[in-house]
Every structure is written in structure tokens, then in C-alpha cells.
Short mmCIF file of C-alpha atoms in Angstrom, two decimals:
data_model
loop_
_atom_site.label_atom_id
_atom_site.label_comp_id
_atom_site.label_asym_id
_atom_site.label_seq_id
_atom_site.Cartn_x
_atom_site.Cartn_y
_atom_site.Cartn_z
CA UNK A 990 175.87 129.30 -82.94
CA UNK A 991 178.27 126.65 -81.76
CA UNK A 992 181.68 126.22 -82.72
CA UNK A 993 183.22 122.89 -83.88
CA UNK A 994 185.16 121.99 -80.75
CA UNK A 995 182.20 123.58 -78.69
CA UNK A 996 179.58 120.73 -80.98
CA UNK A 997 182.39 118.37 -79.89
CA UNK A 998 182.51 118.73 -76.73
CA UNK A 999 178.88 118.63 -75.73
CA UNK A 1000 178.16 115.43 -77.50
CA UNK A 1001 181.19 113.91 -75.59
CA UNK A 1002 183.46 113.31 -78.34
CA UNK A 1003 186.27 113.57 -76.72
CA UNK A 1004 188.76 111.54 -79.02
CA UNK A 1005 187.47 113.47 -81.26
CA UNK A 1006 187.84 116.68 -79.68
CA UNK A 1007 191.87 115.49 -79.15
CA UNK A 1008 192.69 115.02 -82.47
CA UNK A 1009 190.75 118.17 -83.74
CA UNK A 1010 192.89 120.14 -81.00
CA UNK A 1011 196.47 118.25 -82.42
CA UNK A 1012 195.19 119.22 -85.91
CA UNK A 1013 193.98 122.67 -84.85
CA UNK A 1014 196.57 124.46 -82.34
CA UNK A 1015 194.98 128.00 -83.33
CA UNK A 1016 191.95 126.76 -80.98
CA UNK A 1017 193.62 126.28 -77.83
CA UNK A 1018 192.79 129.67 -76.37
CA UNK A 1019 188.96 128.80 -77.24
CA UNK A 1020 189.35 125.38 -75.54
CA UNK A 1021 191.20 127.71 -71.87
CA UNK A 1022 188.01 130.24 -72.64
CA UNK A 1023 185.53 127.46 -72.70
CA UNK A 1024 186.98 126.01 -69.73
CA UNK A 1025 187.32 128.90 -67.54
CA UNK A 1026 183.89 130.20 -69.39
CA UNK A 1027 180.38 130.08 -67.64
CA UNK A 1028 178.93 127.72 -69.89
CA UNK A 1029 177.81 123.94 -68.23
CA UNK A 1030 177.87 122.10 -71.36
CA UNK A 1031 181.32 123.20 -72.52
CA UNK A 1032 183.24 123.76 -69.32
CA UNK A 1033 184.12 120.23 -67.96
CA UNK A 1034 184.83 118.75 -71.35
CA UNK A 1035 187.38 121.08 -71.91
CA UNK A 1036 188.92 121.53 -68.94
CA UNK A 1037 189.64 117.67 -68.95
CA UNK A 1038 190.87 118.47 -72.78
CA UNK A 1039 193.04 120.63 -71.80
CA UNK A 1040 194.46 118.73 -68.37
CA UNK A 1041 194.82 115.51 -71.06
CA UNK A 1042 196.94 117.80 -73.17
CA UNK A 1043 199.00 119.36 -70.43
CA UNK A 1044 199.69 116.13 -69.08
CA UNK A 1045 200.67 114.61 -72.58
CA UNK A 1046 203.07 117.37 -72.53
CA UNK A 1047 205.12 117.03 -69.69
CA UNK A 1048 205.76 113.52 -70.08
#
């Protein structure tokens, strides 16, 4: 069974995905497994999450 951000991310809602990560800080090691993890669907989508994120903060 999928999680929320995993749902997310596989239908491409990536705004989406963004806010739900702002809102929900306790999922950012899910979002670093999913993007390290072995899984096609998930893996892009949250690596770019996460690069979006990391570039948001060091500006």
C-alpha cells in the first residue's frame, strides 16, 4: 500500500507533493528513502522534490 507522498508523486503532483512536504517535515526521510530507493515510479519525483527543497534552502 502506497503512502500519501508516494500516491503524490506517481501521479505527478508535484505542487502538491511541495506543500504536503512544507506541511509535513516528519516525511522528509521517506521522500531521501524514496529517492535513493529502487522503486521507478517514486524515485525521480522525489529526488527532484528534494533538489527543489535543497535549493529553496540555500537561497
Amino acid at each position: 500500500m502506497n503512502t500519501l507522498l508516494e500516491d503524490m508523486l506517481v501521479s505527478g503532483y508535484v505542487r502538491e507533493a511541495e506543500a504536503y512536504l512544507k506541511a509535513h517535515h516528519e516525511d522528509y526521510p521517506e521522500a531521501t528513502e524514496l529517492a535513493v530507493g529502487n522503486s521507478e515510479r517514486c524515485s525521480l519525483g522525489a529526488t527532484r522534490l528534494l533538489g527543489k527543497w535543497l535549493h529553496s534552502r540555500s537561497i
